[in-house]
Amino acid sequence: MRLKDRIPGDFYKLFASKYRDNYICFLLAIYEETTRLYSALCLTEAECRAVIDECMEAEGLIPSEDEEFEEGDSLVYSPGSTRFLYNLAQWGWLKRDFDERTNSYFYSFPGYSLTYLETFRKLWSEEEDLSHESIRSVYSLLHTYLTDREKDVEILADALNASKRLLQLLSNMQDGMRSYFDELSRQKDIRGIQEVLVDEINNTDSRKYALLTSTDSFYRYKEAVKEIVQEILEDNEARRERMERELTALQPESAQALRRRKNIDRSREADSLVYETLREFDFIEVKYNRLIEQKAVFAARANARIRYLLREGEEEDDNLMAFIGVLRRSPDQEEILAKLRESYALTALSRVVGENSFYARRDEKRAFEPAPPELPAAPDSSDLTDFVVRPEYTQKEIDAFILKNSRGGAFSVTEDTVSGVADLEKLLFVWRDAAAGDGGMRITGTDSDPIRKFGCKYTKFTMEKSENSDD
């Protein structure tokens, strides 16, 4: 019979009770106290009540007369811990047995209750860091199989499950990172940003990410896993060859021959599990690199939001933002903008005291004189250096990038050209040099359809060597 079929009908009343959290704390405390026993397997009724009383005192719980205590046996009218203990036994969370030798009741946990209790223990305790433990556990399981004389295939199955859990952990971490930066970008004041940052510092996902991205955790064990996988495959191949040679000298239907065939089949099954584990690690590496790239993109968006709030102030106190909102909803938007543009073009504020002037009493009233509009000055070529992207890559790296994406002597940009943020930056330098005529390359064609990747978009273009190039 399945454990699910053994659950009584009143089992789920615990989740409908207003003392749900208290019941769960009582169950966890009784379970921990049971595990500490040396001379007995279960707690007596008095010991269970003592544990519940201790929990109630720690939480300051004073139960009120509730309907859930007013039905059934007369024990429900008993005060304090007895009522909670009785309900746990009636609902099926605890099993109540009478011992004739000691003339007392003992309480134990059914199997289905232990399944829920394990989940409660994980939810109520601080979440443990699983990223480093999962990587290390995969390595440990593979090493155990390599040194095991029996070559138990179940060890490799556990290693495959551990790698799948690690991949799921990275996916959950990716979703958590996206929601965190979205929440950070939605904040409208500095105080809200500070609260989000403080919560992130205390968040276990942040510690997981810090440990996962360290050199000693991920890359070290990733390379070690690949090395030990290669050793396992070579060892299994050598064992199969040896057993196949031994099989030819045995009788086909003998017990030793059957044992050899079984070991050969288990060796092939082990190779299949090892290959699946290695494939999972390839997926883990891709998702890990994607996680780092996404963090850079999300952090840039959040940083832009923070800098905007620091420079422009809070949106609620910004009259300009309120004016823009009213202007957008106004049917006379164009007329208002035209009048505003004319007034700003013909007039200027009269300043009695400027930033660099001394105080002086005004003895005359000057007539109003409209000031001519100030035309924007032409940009100086010397100032353009402030807008030039500083190169962070050597010319050798940029040339290698051009050579990698060149076909038939022509450099062409496709959807596969950019595989990361670094490639996007190198493409920017290539476009800058080609547009300026540097590097002996010239742009020969562009495409109007942009390519969107990593939160940015770029245009397809091709370029070839100039005719007057010396290269």
GROMACS .gro file of C-alpha atoms in nm, residues 8-11 84-96:
model
   17
    8PRO     CA    1  -0.640   0.955   0.733
    9GLY     CA    2  -0.918   1.187   0.629
   10ASP     CA    3  -0.854   1.448   0.901
   11PHE     CA    4  -0.484   1.467   0.824
   84PHE     CA    5  -0.254   2.031   2.086
   85LEU     CA    6  -0.113   1.684   2.143
   86TYR     CA    7  -0.457   1.524   2.125
   87ASN     CA    8  -0.540   1.695   1.795
   88LEU     CA    9  -0.210   1.587   1.640
   89ALA     CA   10  -0.290   1.228   1.732
   90GLN     CA   11  -0.654   1.252   1.615
   91TRP     CA   12  -0.557   1.399   1.278
   92GLY     CA   13  -0.297   1.128   1.219
   93TRP     CA   14   0.023   1.329   1.248
   94LEU     CA   15   0.123   1.126   1.555
   95LYS     CA   16   0.057   0.763   1.638
   96ARG     CA   17  -0.061   0.694   1.995
   0.00000   0.00000   0.00000
